[in-house]
Amino acid sequence: MLACPARGVAELSARLSMPESQVRDALDQLADSELLRPSRDAPGTFRVVSPELALEAALRRQEQELLRRQQELVAQRAAAARAVSEYADQRPLAEHEGSVRLVGLDAIQAQLEALARELSTECLSVMPGGAQSQASLDASRPLDEDAMRRGISLLTLYQNSVRNDAATFGYARWMTGLGGQVRTAPVLPPRLLVFDRKVAVVPIDPANTRRGALCTREPAIVANLVALFEQAWETAVPLGADTPSGSDAEPGLSPVEKELLKLLATGLTDETAAKRLGVSLRTVRRQMAALMERLDASSRFEAGLKAARLGWL
């Protein structure tokens, strides 16, 4: 280029005995390094730039790039500081006014294990939903067994539908065999655990327990949860006891059927009633069909009227 500045690619290719593609690649590299610049005198051609000037320009570019990266680093550090601050405010184990927010099954299980070790007198628990998952039963067994061996009083509420699940019902009977107290009821409050009437663990969203749990030591909250438990406990039936009959219930009408009538009379859908009773949607529809047949009702509205006249509601 120094010897023949006005020559084009074809001439350079012939002079250097190089393929034109190789010449073009070499020109591109020289231009990228700013060793070639477009000629103002001969448009369409290039002029050679002194390596000294090109090096100075390259260093300036690197300095500018370094400055840009330093500025980016400062911005990233500021963003990281904001992220750390936000995490501190919303982290899974963030204490706030006597409460701890637990996110994830591992965090919940770790907290329950710590609370179980600290237990000294009593643990109250409400386990709605009928059948409990095998993972939940497996995680609870060593904690419950250790507590009962230490003489801790365990009071547990299950739904009546737990009798339909062999694994959960067997677990409940195992607890009673070791001295635990288990009662059942058609409908229960949301899931909760109370340790020594001082610490309570409840789901953040009872409708979606995967969202996490809240562990609180606030006396007012714990006292209200204990009162809620005691109210449900008083109306529940011991696991080994017979279900109410005779004057306490209509002939052949089970407590679950009575509760189903009450729930549907308030306008709840079959799906919502099934969740409240801890049974399947099919079970609710089957039981409702049987009730309508017994009442000789052609519609639910008519069934409600007849049930009310009979004093079932």
CSV table of C-alpha atoms in Angstrom, one decimal:
chain,number,residue,atom,x,y,z
A,1,MET,CA,0.0,0.0,0.0
A,2,LEU,CA,2.9,2.3,0.6
A,3,ALA,CA,4.6,1.5,-2.7
A,4,CYS,CA,1.3,1.5,-4.7
A,5,PRO,CA,-1.2,3.5,-2.8
A,6,ALA,CA,-3.6,4.0,-5.8
A,7,ARG,CA,-3.8,0.4,-6.7
A,8,GLY,CA,-7.1,-1.5,-6.2
A,9,VAL,CA,-7.7,-5.0,-5.0
A,10,ALA,CA,-7.1,-6.6,-8.3
A,11,GLU,CA,-3.8,-4.9,-8.9
A,12,LEU,CA,-2.6,-5.7,-5.4
A,13,SER,CA,-3.7,-9.3,-5.8
A,14,ALA,CA,-1.7,-9.6,-9.0
A,15,ARG,CA,1.4,-7.8,-7.6
A,16,LEU,CA,1.4,-9.9,-4.5
A,17,SER,CA,0.4,-13.2,-6.2
A,18,MET,CA,-2.4,-13.6,-3.6
A,19,PRO,CA,-6.1,-14.5,-4.0
A,20,GLU,CA,-8.3,-11.4,-4.0
A,21,SER,CA,-10.2,-12.8,-1.0
A,22,GLN,CA,-7.0,-12.9,1.0
A,23,VAL,CA,-6.1,-9.3,0.0
A,24,ARG,CA,-9.6,-8.1,1.1
A,25,ASP,CA,-9.2,-9.8,4.5
A,26,ALA,CA,-5.7,-8.2,4.9
A,27,LEU,CA,-7.2,-4.8,4.0
A,28,ASP,CA,-10.0,-5.3,6.5
A,29,GLN,CA,-7.5,-6.1,9.3
A,30,LEU,CA,-5.4,-3.0,8.4
A,31,ALA,CA,-8.5,-0.8,8.4
A,32,ASP,CA,-9.7,-2.3,11.8
A,33,SER,CA,-6.3,-1.4,13.2
A,34,GLU,CA,-6.6,2.1,11.7
A,35,LEU,CA,-3.5,1.6,9.7
A,36,LEU,CA,-5.6,2.4,6.6
A,37,ARG,CA,-8.1,5.1,6.3
A,38,PRO,CA,-10.3,6.2,3.3
A,39,SER,CA,-8.5,8.6,1.0
A,40,ARG,CA,-10.0,12.0,0.6
A,41,ASP,CA,-8.0,12.7,-2.5
A,42,ALA,CA,-9.0,9.5,-4.3
A,43,PRO,CA,-12.4,8.3,-3.2
A,44,GLY,CA,-12.8,4.6,-3.1
A,45,THR,CA,-9.1,4.0,-2.2
A,46,PHE,CA,-7.2,4.1,1.1
A,47,ARG,CA,-4.2,5.9,2.5
A,48,VAL,CA,-1.7,4.4,4.8
A,49,VAL,CA,-1.5,5.8,8.4
A,50,SER,CA,1.7,6.0,10.3
A,51,PRO,CA,1.9,3.1,12.8
A,52,GLU,CA,2.8,5.6,15.5
A,53,LEU,CA,-0.5,7.5,14.9
A,54,ALA,CA,-2.4,4.2,14.6
A,55,LEU,CA,-0.9,2.9,17.9
A,56,GLU,CA,-1.8,6.2,19.6
A,57,ALA,CA,-5.4,5.9,18.3
A,58,ALA,CA,-5.6,2.3,19.4
A,59,LEU,CA,-4.4,3.2,22.9
A,60,ARG,CA,-7.0,5.9,23.1
A,61,ARG,CA,-9.7,3.4,22.1
A,62,GLN,CA,-8.5,1.0,24.8
A,63,GLU,CA,-8.5,3.8,27.4
A,64,GLN,CA,-12.0,4.7,26.4
A,65,GLU,CA,-13.1,1.1,26.6
A,66,LEU,CA,-11.4,0.7,30.0
A,67,LEU,CA,-13.2,3.9,31.2
A,68,ARG,CA,-16.5,2.5,29.9
A,69,ARG,CA,-16.0,-0.8,31.7
A,70,GLN,CA,-15.1,1.0,34.9
A,71,GLN,CA,-18.3,2.9,34.7
A,72,GLU,CA,-20.2,-0.3,34.0
A,73,LEU,CA,-18.5,-1.9,37.1
A,74,VAL,CA,-19.5,1.1,39.3
A,75,ALA,CA,-23.1,0.7,38.0
A,76,GLN,CA,-23.0,-3.1,38.6
A,77,ARG,CA,-21.8,-2.6,42.1
A,78,ALA,CA,-24.6,-0.2,42.8
A,79,ALA,CA,-27.1,-2.7,41.3
A,80,ALA,CA,-25.6,-5.5,43.5
A,81,ALA,CA,-25.9,-3.3,46.6
A,82,ARG,CA,-29.6,-2.7,45.8
A,83,ALA,CA,-30.1,-6.4,45.3
A,84,VAL,CA,-28.5,-7.2,48.6
A,85,SER,CA,-30.7,-4.6,50.3
A,86,GLU,CA,-33.8,-6.0,48.7
A,87,TYR,CA,-32.8,-9.6,49.6
A,88,ALA,CA,-32.3,-8.5,53.2
A,89,ASP,CA,-35.8,-7.1,53.3
A,90,GLN,CA,-37.4,-10.1,51.7
A,91,ARG,CA,-35.1,-13.0,52.4
A,92,PRO,CA,-36.7,-16.4,53.2
A,93,LEU,CA,-35.7,-16.2,56.9
A,94,ALA,CA,-36.4,-12.5,57.4
A,95,GLU,CA,-37.3,-11.7,61.0
A,96,HIS,CA,-39.8,-8.9,61.4
A,97,GLU,CA,-41.5,-8.0,64.7
A,98,GLY,CA,-41.3,-11.5,66.2
A,99,SER,CA,-42.2,-13.3,63.0
A,100,VAL,CA,-40.1,-15.3,60.5
A,101,ARG,CA,-41.1,-15.9,56.9
A,102,LEU,CA,-40.3,-19.4,55.6
A,103,VAL,CA,-40.0,-20.0,51.9
A,104,GLY,CA,-39.5,-23.5,50.6
A,105,LEU,CA,-40.0,-27.0,52.1
A,106,ASP,CA,-36.3,-27.1,53.3
A,107,ALA,CA,-36.7,-23.9,55.2
A,108,ILE,CA,-40.0,-25.0,56.8
A,109,GLN,CA,-38.6,-28.4,57.7
A,110,ALA,CA,-35.5,-26.9,59.3
A,111,GLN,CA,-37.6,-24.6,61.4
A,112,LEU,CA,-39.9,-27.3,62.5
A,113,GLU,CA,-37.0,-29.5,63.5
A,114,ALA,CA,-35.5,-26.6,65.6
A,115,LEU,CA,-38.9,-26.0,67.3
A,116,ALA,CA,-39.4,-29.7,68.0
A,117,ARG,CA,-36.1,-29.8,69.8
A,118,GLU,CA,-37.1,-26.9,71.9
A,119,LEU,CA,-40.5,-28.4,72.8
A,120,SER,CA,-41.0,-28.8,76.6
A,121,THR,CA,-44.8,-29.5,77.2
A,122,GLU,CA,-47.2,-29.5,74.3
A,123,CYS,CA,-47.7,-29.3,70.5
A,124,LEU,CA,-51.1,-28.5,68.9
A,125,SER,CA,-51.6,-29.3,65.3
A,126,VAL,CA,-54.4,-29.0,62.7
A,127,MET,CA,-54.0,-31.2,59.6
A,128,PRO,CA,-56.8,-30.5,57.1
A,129,GLY,CA,-57.2,-32.0,53.7
A,130,GLY,CA,-57.8,-35.6,54.6
A,131,ALA,CA,-55.0,-37.8,53.3
A,132,GLN,CA,-51.5,-36.4,54.0
A,133,SER,CA,-48.7,-36.9,51.6
A,134,GLN,CA,-46.2,-39.7,52.3
A,135,ALA,CA,-43.4,-37.1,52.3
A,136,SER,CA,-45.1,-35.1,55.0
A,137,LEU,CA,-45.8,-38.3,57.1
A,138,ASP,CA,-42.1,-39.4,56.7
A,139,ALA,CA,-40.8,-36.0,57.8
A,140,SER,CA,-43.2,-35.8,60.8
A,141,ARG,CA,-42.6,-39.3,62.2
A,142,PRO,CA,-39.1,-38.9,63.8
A,143,LEU,CA,-40.1,-35.5,65.2
A,144,ASP,CA,-43.4,-36.8,66.7
A,145,GLU,CA,-41.8,-40.0,68.0
A,146,ASP,CA,-39.0,-38.1,69.7
A,147,ALA,CA,-41.5,-35.6,71.3
A,148,MET,CA,-43.7,-38.4,72.6
A,149,ARG,CA,-40.7,-40.3,74.0
A,150,ARG,CA,-39.8,-37.2,76.0
A,151,GLY,CA,-43.4,-37.0,77.4
A,152,ILE,CA,-44.5,-34.1,75.2
A,153,SER,CA,-48.3,-33.9,74.8
A,154,LEU,CA,-49.3,-34.0,71.1
A,155,LEU,CA,-52.8,-33.0,70.2
A,156,THR,CA,-53.7,-33.5,66.5
A,157,LEU,CA,-56.8,-32.7,64.5
A,158,TYR,CA,-57.5,-34.5,61.3
A,159,GLN,CA,-60.5,-34.5,59.0
A,160,ASN,CA,-63.0,-37.4,59.1
A,161,SER,CA,-62.0,-38.2,55.5
A,162,VAL,CA,-58.6,-39.3,56.9
A,163,ARG,CA,-60.2,-42.6,57.7
A,164,ASN,CA,-60.4,-43.3,54.0
A,165,ASP,CA,-56.6,-43.1,53.5
A,166,ALA,CA,-54.8,-46.1,54.9
A,167,ALA,CA,-51.4,-44.5,55.3
A,168,THR,CA,-52.7,-41.4,57.1
A,169,PHE,CA,-55.1,-43.3,59.3
A,170,GLY,CA,-52.4,-45.8,60.1
A,171,TYR,CA,-50.1,-42.9,61.1
A,172,ALA,CA,-52.8,-41.4,63.3
A,173,ARG,CA,-53.3,-44.8,65.1
A,174,TRP,CA,-49.6,-45.1,65.5
A,175,MET,CA,-49.6,-41.7,67.3
A,176,THR,CA,-52.4,-42.7,69.6
A,177,GLY,CA,-50.5,-45.9,70.4
A,178,LEU,CA,-47.5,-43.9,71.7
A,179,GLY,CA,-49.7,-41.6,73.8
A,180,GLY,CA,-50.7,-38.9,71.3
A,181,GLN,CA,-54.2,-37.6,71.2
A,182,VAL,CA,-56.0,-37.5,67.8
A,183,ARG,CA,-59.4,-36.3,67.0
A,184,THR,CA,-61.3,-35.9,63.7
A,185,ALA,CA,-64.0,-33.5,62.5
A,186,PRO,CA,-65.8,-33.0,59.1
A,187,VAL,CA,-64.4,-29.5,58.7
A,188,LEU,CA,-61.3,-28.0,60.2
A,189,PRO,CA,-59.6,-24.6,60.4
A,190,PRO,CA,-56.5,-24.0,58.1
A,191,ARG,CA,-53.4,-25.9,58.8
A,192,LEU,CA,-51.4,-24.8,61.9
A,193,LEU,CA,-48.9,-25.9,64.5
A,194,VAL,CA,-48.5,-24.3,67.9
A,195,PHE,CA,-45.4,-25.2,70.1
A,196,ASP,CA,-45.7,-24.8,73.9
A,197,ARG,CA,-48.4,-22.1,73.2
A,198,LYS,CA,-45.6,-19.7,72.5
A,199,VAL,CA,-44.7,-20.2,68.8
A,200,ALA,CA,-47.1,-20.8,65.9
A,201,VAL,CA,-46.4,-21.9,62.3
A,202,VAL,CA,-49.2,-21.2,59.7
A,203,PRO,CA,-49.2,-21.2,55.9
A,204,ILE,CA,-48.8,-17.8,54.3
A,205,ASP,CA,-51.7,-18.8,51.9
A,206,PRO,CA,-53.9,-21.6,53.2
A,207,ALA,CA,-55.1,-22.2,49.6
A,208,ASN,CA,-51.5,-22.6,48.4
A,209,THR,CA,-49.2,-24.0,51.0
A,210,ARG,CA,-46.3,-24.0,48.5
A,211,ARG,CA,-46.0,-20.2,49.0
A,212,GLY,CA,-44.4,-20.8,52.3
A,213,ALA,CA,-45.2,-20.4,56.0
A,214,LEU,CA,-45.0,-17.8,58.8
A,215,CYS,CA,-43.4,-18.7,62.1
A,216,THR,CA,-44.6,-16.2,64.7
A,217,ARG,CA,-44.0,-15.6,68.4
A,218,GLU,CA,-46.4,-12.6,68.7
A,219,PRO,CA,-48.4,-13.4,71.8
A,220,ALA,CA,-51.7,-12.0,70.4
A,221,ILE,CA,-51.5,-14.0,67.2
A,222,VAL,CA,-50.5,-17.2,69.1
A,223,ALA,CA,-53.3,-16.8,71.7
A,224,ASN,CA,-55.9,-16.4,68.9
A,225,LEU,CA,-54.6,-19.5,67.1
A,226,VAL,CA,-54.7,-21.5,70.4
A,227,ALA,CA,-58.3,-20.4,71.0
A,228,LEU,CA,-59.2,-21.4,67.4
A,229,PHE,CA,-57.6,-24.8,68.0
A,230,GLU,CA,-59.4,-25.4,71.3
A,231,GLN,CA,-62.8,-24.5,69.8
A,232,ALA,CA,-62.2,-27.1,67.0
A,233,TRP,CA,-60.9,-29.6,69.5
A,234,GLU,CA,-64.0,-29.5,71.7
A,235,THR,CA,-66.3,-30.3,68.8
A,236,ALA,CA,-64.1,-33.1,67.3
A,237,VAL,CA,-64.4,-36.8,67.9
A,238,PRO,CA,-61.6,-38.9,69.3
A,239,LEU,CA,-60.1,-41.2,66.7
A,240,GLY,CA,-61.2,-44.4,68.4
A,241,ALA,CA,-64.7,-43.3,69.3
A,242,ASP,CA,-67.8,-44.1,67.4
A,243,THR,CA,-69.4,-41.4,65.3
A,244,PRO,CA,-72.5,-39.7,66.8
A,245,SER,CA,-75.7,-41.6,66.4
A,246,GLY,CA,-79.2,-41.8,67.9
A,247,SER,CA,-80.5,-38.5,69.1
A,248,ASP,CA,-77.4,-36.6,68.0
A,249,ALA,CA,-77.8,-37.5,64.4
A,250,GLU,CA,-80.6,-38.5,62.0
A,251,PRO,CA,-80.9,-42.2,61.3
A,252,GLY,CA,-78.2,-43.1,58.8
A,253,LEU,CA,-77.0,-39.5,58.4
A,254,SER,CA,-73.3,-39.3,59.0
A,255,PRO,CA,-71.5,-36.2,60.4
A,256,VAL,CA,-69.9,-35.7,57.0
A,257,GLU,CA,-73.3,-35.8,55.3
A,258,LYS,CA,-74.7,-33.3,57.8
A,259,GLU,CA,-71.7,-31.0,57.2
A,260,LEU,CA,-72.1,-31.4,53.4
A,261,LEU,CA,-75.7,-30.3,53.7
A,262,LYS,CA,-74.7,-27.3,55.7
A,263,LEU,CA,-71.9,-26.3,53.3
A,264,LEU,CA,-74.1,-26.6,50.2
A,265,ALA,CA,-76.9,-24.8,51.9
A,266,THR,CA,-74.6,-21.8,52.3
A,267,GLY,CA,-74.2,-21.7,48.5
A,268,LEU,CA,-70.8,-23.4,48.2
A,269,THR,CA,-70.0,-25.2,45.0
A,270,ASP,CA,-69.2,-29.0,45.0
A,271,GLU,CA,-65.6,-28.2,44.4
A,272,THR,CA,-65.3,-25.9,47.4
A,273,ALA,CA,-67.2,-28.2,49.6
A,274,ALA,CA,-64.9,-31.1,48.6
A,275,LYS,CA,-61.9,-29.0,49.6
A,276,ARG,CA,-63.4,-28.1,52.9
A,277,LEU,CA,-64.3,-31.7,53.7
A,278,GLY,CA,-61.0,-33.0,52.5
A,279,VAL,CA,-62.6,-35.5,50.1
A,280,SER,CA,-62.7,-35.8,46.3
A,281,LEU,CA,-65.2,-34.0,44.1
A,282,ARG,CA,-66.6,-37.4,43.1
A,283,THR,CA,-67.3,-38.3,46.7
A,284,VAL,CA,-69.2,-35.1,47.3
A,285,ARG,CA,-71.3,-35.6,44.2
A,286,ARG,CA,-72.0,-39.2,45.1
A,287,GLN,CA,-73.0,-38.3,48.7
A,288,MET,CA,-75.2,-35.4,47.5
A,289,ALA,CA,-76.9,-37.7,45.0
A,290,ALA,CA,-77.6,-40.2,47.8
A,291,LEU,CA,-79.0,-37.4,50.0
A,292,MET,CA,-81.3,-36.2,47.3
A,293,GLU,CA,-82.6,-39.7,46.8
A,294,ARG,CA,-83.3,-40.2,50.5
A,295,LEU,CA,-85.1,-36.9,50.6
A,296,ASP,CA,-87.0,-37.7,47.5
A,297,ALA,CA,-85.9,-34.3,46.0
A,298,SER,CA,-85.6,-33.5,42.4
A,299,SER,CA,-83.3,-30.5,42.9
A,300,ARG,CA,-80.8,-29.3,45.5
A,301,PHE,CA,-83.1,-26.4,46.3
A,302,GLU,CA,-85.9,-28.9,47.1
A,303,ALA,CA,-83.4,-31.1,49.1
A,304,GLY,CA,-82.4,-28.0,51.2
A,305,LEU,CA,-86.1,-27.2,52.0
A,306,LYS,CA,-86.9,-30.8,53.0
A,307,ALA,CA,-83.7,-31.1,55.1
A,308,ALA,CA,-84.6,-27.9,56.9
A,309,ARG,CA,-88.2,-29.1,57.6
A,310,LEU,CA,-86.7,-32.4,59.0
A,311,GLY,CA,-84.4,-30.4,61.3
A,312,TRP,CA,-81.3,-31.6,59.5
A,313,LEU,CA,-80.0,-28.1,59.0
